[in-house]
Coordinates of C-alpha atoms in Angstrom, one line a residue:
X1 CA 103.5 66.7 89.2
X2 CA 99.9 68.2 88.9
X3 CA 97.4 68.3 92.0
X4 CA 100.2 66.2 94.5
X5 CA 103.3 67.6 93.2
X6 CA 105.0 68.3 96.2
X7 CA 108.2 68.9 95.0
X8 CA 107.2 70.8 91.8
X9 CA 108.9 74.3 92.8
X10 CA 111.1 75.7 90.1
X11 CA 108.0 77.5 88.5
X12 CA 106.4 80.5 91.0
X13 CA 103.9 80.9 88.0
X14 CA 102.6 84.3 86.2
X15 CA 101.1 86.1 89.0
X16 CA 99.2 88.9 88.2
X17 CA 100.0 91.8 86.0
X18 CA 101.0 95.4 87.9
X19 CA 99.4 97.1 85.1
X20 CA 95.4 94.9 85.4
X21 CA 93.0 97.1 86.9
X22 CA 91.8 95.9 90.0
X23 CA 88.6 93.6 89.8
X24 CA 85.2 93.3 91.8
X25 CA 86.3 91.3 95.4
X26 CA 83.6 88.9 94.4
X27 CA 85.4 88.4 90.9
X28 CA 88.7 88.0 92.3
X29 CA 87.4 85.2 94.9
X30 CA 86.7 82.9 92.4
X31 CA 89.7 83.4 89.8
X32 CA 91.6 82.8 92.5
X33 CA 89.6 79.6 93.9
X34 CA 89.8 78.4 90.5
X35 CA 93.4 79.1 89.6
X36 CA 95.0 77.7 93.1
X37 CA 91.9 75.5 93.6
X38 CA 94.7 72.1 93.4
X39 CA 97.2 74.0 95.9
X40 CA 94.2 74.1 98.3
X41 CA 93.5 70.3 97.9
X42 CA 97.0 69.6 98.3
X43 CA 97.0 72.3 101.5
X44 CA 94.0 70.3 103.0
X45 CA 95.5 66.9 102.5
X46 CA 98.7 68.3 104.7
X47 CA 96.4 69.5 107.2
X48 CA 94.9 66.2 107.3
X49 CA 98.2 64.5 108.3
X50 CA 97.7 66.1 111.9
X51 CA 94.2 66.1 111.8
X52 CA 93.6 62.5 111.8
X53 CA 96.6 62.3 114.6
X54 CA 94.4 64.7 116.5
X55 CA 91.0 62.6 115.7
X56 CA 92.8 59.2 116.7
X57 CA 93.5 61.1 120.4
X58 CA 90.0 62.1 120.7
X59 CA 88.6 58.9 119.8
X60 CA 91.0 57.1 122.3
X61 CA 90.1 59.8 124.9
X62 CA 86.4 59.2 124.0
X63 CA 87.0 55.4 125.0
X64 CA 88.3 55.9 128.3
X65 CA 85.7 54.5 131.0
X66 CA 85.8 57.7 133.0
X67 CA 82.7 59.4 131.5
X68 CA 81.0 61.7 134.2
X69 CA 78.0 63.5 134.2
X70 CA 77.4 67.7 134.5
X71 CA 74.0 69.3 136.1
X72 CA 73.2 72.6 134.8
X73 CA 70.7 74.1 137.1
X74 CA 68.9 71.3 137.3
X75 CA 68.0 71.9 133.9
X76 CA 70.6 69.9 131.5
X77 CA 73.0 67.1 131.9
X78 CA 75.8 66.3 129.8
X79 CA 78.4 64.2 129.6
X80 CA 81.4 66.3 131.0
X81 CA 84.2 64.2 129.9
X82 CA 82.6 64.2 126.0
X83 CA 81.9 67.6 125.7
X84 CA 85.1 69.1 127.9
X85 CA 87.9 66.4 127.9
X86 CA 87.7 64.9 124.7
X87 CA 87.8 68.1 122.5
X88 CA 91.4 68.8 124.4
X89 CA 93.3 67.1 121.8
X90 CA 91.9 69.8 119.5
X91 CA 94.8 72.5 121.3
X92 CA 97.6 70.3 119.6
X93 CA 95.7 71.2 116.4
X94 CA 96.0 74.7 116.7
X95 CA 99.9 75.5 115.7
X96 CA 99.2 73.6 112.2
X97 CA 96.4 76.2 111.2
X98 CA 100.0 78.3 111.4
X99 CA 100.4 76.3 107.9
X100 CA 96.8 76.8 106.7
X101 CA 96.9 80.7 107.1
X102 CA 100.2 81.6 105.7
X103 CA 99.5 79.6 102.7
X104 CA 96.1 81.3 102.4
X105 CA 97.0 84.5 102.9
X106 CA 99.4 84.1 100.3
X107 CA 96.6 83.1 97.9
X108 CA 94.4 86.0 98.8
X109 CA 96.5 88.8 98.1
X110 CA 97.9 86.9 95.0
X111 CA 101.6 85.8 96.4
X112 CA 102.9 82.5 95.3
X113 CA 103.5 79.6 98.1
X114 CA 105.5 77.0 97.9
X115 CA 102.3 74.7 99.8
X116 CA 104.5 71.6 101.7
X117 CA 107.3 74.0 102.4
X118 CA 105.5 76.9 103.8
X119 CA 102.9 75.0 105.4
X120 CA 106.0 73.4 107.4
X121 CA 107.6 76.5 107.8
X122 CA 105.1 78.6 109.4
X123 CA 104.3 75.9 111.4
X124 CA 108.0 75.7 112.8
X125 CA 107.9 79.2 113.3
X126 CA 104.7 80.5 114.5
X127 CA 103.5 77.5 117.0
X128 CA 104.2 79.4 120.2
X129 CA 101.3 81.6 119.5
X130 CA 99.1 79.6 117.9
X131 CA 99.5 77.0 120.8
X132 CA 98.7 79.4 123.5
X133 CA 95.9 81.0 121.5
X134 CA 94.4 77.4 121.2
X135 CA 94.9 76.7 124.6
X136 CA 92.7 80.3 125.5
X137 CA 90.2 78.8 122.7
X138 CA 89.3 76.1 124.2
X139 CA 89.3 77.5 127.8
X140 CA 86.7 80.4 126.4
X141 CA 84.6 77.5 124.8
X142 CA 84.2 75.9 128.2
X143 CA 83.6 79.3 129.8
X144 CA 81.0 80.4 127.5
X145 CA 79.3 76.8 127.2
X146 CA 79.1 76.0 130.5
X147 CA 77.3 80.0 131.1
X148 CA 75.0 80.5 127.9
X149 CA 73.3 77.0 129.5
X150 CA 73.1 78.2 132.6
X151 CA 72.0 81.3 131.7
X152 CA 69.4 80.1 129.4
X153 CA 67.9 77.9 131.8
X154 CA 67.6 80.5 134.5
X155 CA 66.1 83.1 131.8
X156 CA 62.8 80.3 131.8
X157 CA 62.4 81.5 135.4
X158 CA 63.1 85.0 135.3
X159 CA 63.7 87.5 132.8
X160 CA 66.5 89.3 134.5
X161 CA 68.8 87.0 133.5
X162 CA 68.9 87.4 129.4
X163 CA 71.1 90.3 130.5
X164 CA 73.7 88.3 130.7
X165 CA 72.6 85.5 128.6
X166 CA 73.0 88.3 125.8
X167 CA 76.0 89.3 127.1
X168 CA 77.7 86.1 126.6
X169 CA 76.3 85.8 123.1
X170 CA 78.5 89.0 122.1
X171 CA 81.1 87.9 124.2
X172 CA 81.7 85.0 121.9
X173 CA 81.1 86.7 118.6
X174 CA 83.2 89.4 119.5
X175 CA 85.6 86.7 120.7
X176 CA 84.7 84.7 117.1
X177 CA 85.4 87.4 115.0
X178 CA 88.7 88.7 116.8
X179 CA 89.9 84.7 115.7
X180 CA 88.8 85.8 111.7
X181 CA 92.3 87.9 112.4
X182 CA 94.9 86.6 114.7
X183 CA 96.0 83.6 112.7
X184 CA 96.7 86.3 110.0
X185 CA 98.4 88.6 112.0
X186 CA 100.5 86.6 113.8
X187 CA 102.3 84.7 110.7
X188 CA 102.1 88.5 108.9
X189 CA 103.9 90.2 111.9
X190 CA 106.0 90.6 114.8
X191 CA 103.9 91.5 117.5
X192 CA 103.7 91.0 121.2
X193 CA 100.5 88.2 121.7
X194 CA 98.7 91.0 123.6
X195 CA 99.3 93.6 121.3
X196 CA 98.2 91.0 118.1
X197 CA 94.3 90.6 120.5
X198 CA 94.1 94.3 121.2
X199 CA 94.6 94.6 117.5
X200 CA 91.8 91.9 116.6
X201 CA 89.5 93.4 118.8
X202 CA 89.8 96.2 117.2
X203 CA 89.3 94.7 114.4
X204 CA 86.1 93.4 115.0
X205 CA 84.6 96.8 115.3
X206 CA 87.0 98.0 111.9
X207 CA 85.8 95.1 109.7
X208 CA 82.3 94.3 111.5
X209 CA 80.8 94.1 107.9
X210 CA 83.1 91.7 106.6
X211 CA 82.8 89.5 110.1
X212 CA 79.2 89.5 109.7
X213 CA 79.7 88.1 106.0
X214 CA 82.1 85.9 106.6
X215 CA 79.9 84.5 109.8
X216 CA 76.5 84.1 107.3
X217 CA 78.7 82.1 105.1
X218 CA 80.4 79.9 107.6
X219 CA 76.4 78.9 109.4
X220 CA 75.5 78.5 105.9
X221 CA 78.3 76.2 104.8
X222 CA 77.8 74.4 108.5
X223 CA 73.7 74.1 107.7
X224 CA 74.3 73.0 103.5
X225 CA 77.1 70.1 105.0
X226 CA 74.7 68.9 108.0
X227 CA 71.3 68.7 105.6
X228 CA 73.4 66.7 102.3
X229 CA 70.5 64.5 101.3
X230 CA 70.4 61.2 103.2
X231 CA 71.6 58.8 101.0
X232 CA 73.8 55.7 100.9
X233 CA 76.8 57.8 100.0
X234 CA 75.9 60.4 102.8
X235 CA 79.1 59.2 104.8
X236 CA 81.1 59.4 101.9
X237 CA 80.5 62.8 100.1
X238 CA 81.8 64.2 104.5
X239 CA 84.3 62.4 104.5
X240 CA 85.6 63.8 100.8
X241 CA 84.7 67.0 102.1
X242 CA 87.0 67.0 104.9
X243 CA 89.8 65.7 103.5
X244 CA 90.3 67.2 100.0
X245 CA 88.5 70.9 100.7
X246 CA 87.3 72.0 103.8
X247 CA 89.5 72.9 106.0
X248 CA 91.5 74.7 103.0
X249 CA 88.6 76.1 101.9
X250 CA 87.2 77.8 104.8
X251 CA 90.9 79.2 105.4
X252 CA 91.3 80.9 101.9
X253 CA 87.9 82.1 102.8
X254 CA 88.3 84.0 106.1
X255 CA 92.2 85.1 104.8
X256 CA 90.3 86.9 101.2
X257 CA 87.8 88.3 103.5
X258 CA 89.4 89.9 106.3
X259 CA 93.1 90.3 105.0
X260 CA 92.0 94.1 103.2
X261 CA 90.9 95.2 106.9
X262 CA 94.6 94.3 107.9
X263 CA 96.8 95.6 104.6
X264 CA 94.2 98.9 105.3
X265 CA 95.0 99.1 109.2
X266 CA 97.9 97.8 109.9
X267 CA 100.4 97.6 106.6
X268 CA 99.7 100.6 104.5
X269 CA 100.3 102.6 108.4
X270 CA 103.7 100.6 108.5
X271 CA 104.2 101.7 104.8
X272 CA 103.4 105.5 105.7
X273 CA 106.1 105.2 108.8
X274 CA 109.2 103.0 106.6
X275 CA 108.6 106.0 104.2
X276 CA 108.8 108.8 106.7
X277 CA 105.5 110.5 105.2
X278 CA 104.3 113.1 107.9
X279 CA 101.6 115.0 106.3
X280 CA 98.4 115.8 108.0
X281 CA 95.8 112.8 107.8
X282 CA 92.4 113.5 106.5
X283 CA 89.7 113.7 108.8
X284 CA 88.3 109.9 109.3
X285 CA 91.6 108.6 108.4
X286 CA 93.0 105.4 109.6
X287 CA 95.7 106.8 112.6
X288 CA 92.3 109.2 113.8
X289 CA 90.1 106.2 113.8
X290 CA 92.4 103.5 115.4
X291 CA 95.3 105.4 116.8
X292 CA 96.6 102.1 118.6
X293 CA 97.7 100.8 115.4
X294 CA 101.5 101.5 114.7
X295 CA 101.3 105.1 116.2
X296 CA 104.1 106.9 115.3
X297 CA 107.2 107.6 117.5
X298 CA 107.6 110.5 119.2
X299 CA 110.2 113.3 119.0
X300 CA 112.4 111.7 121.8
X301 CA 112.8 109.0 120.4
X302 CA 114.3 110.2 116.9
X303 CA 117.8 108.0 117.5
X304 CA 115.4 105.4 117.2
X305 CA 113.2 106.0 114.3
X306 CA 115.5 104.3 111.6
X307 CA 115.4 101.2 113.8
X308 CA 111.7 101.0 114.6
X309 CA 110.6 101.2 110.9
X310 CA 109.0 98.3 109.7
X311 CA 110.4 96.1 106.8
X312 CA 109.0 93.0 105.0
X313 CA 111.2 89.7 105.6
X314 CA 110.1 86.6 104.2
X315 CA 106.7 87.6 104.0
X316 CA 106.7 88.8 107.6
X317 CA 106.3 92.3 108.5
X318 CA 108.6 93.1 111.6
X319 CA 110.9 96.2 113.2
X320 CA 114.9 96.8 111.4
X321 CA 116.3 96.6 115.4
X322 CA 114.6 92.8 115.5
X323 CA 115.7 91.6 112.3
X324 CA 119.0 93.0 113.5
X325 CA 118.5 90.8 116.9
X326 CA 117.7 87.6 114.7
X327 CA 120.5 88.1 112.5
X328 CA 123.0 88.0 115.4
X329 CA 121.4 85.1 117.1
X330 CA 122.1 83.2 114.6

């Protein structure tokens, strides 16, 4: 059924050869935008669906004659209910990028997805977390607005206070790039919510190249989409943007970029442990750097080790006792 076909399943497609030697990461970015470049159309125009839902809140919240106005030191005033109540909405959106990321994810290490079914699926399965994590979003947002202003305007006055100015500013792109991974990990594996942030944290030291890249790009994109010539049509070309690309777009592109970081830290380690391999590590190695991640059991707890290795289920990495527990619940 071409770019909408919905229901056009029976053929996964030919995937990538086992035997093809691995190509340049820039290389395979594009062959893959290229080859799935419908699916991500189709994967934006199901993101839309609650998007617009979302919007149509916002606006309706926007409407409301409750506006109020917020002092800053003095300095700035905003409209509080603009800039802190209507964006609240925005927290229902957060268990659909669920959808996004597992689809994505799929794309970037060259998997097949089935786009309207998976997108629903992870959704169904994964909203918990993302609900909460949208919920602690928007709470840091209004944290770190509210104190980068006030901060600023007190710096004018006195110097003392770009300490903490700057401190904020790599609060939130430590907090930024830790968001480049959780989606990720938590439709990828079975991990407690705290354990999935101390991961991304880590993460953003681990991969602090690729978040730097993948930052550049993302202002970049930002700066190209607010500066499209002003023409007539100016309304039109954002408004294709946002509902046949975007959204997709930008998700394919963090997934490609910072899923290595994860298969490298997280899922070869899991590999080593299913597979019992105990040698010594070379110096540098992944369990010296970033022992946190999947360190293995120890000697007591060898009645346990065949349970606590890791398996892949439906594209989920999780632990043989909890598939064990999900099987018997249902």
């Amino acid at each position: 059924m071409g770019l909408f076909g919905f229901g056009n399943y029976d053929k996964p497609g030919p995937g990538v050869s086992k035997d093809e030697p691995p190509k340049a990461a820039p290389i395979r970015f594009f062959e893959i935008l290229a080859r799935k470049f419908s699916k991500l159309v189709q994967l934006n125009l199901i993101f839309m669906i609650p998007t617009i839902a979302v919007f149509i809140l916002m606006v309706a919240l926007y409407l409301v004659p409750t506006h109020f106005r917020v002092s800053i030191s003095g300095m700035y005033e905003l409209d509080g209910w603009a800039s802190f109540v209507v964006p609240i909405p925005l927290i229902l959106l957060s268990p659909f990028i669920a959808g996004l990321t597992y689809v994505t994810r799929n794309f970037a290490r060259e998997e097949h997805a089935f786009v309207w079914s998976d997108f629903w699926d992870a959704v169904k399965g994964n909203w918990k977390y993302f609900l909460l994590n949208g919920l602690i979003c928007y709470s840091v947002f209004t944290l770190l607005s509210f104190a980068l202003l006030y901060y600023y305007s007190m710096a004018i006055s006195s110097w003392i206070y770009y300490i903490p100015l700057w401190l904020c500013v790599v609060v939130a792109l430590v907090f930024l790039f830790a968001q480049y991974y959780l989606p990720i990990m938590f439709v990828t594996f079975e991990l407690k919510f705290t354990h999935a942030y101390k991961n991304a944290l880590i993460f953003t030291v681990a991969g602090f190249g690729r978040n730097i890249l993948v930052t550049i790009i993302l202002v970049a994109m930002l700066i190209a989409f607010l500066n499209i010539p002003l023409l007539n049509i100016t309304l039109l070309v954002y408004v294709l943007l946002l509902i046949f690309i975007i959204f997709s777009f930008i998700s394919y592109l963090i997934s490609f970029a910072v899923y290595p970081v994860i298969d490298r830290y997280m899922i070869q380690a899991a590999k080593r442990m299913e597979s019992g391999e105990k040698e010594e590590q070379p110096s540098g190695s992944v369990e010296e750097e970033f022992p946190g991640l999947f360190s293995q059991p120890s000697a007591d707890d060898e009645d346990e080790d065949e349970e606590d290795k890791y398996v892949y289920v439906n594209g989920r990495l999780m632990k043989k006792s909890e598939m064990k527990d999900n099987h018997q619940e249902r």
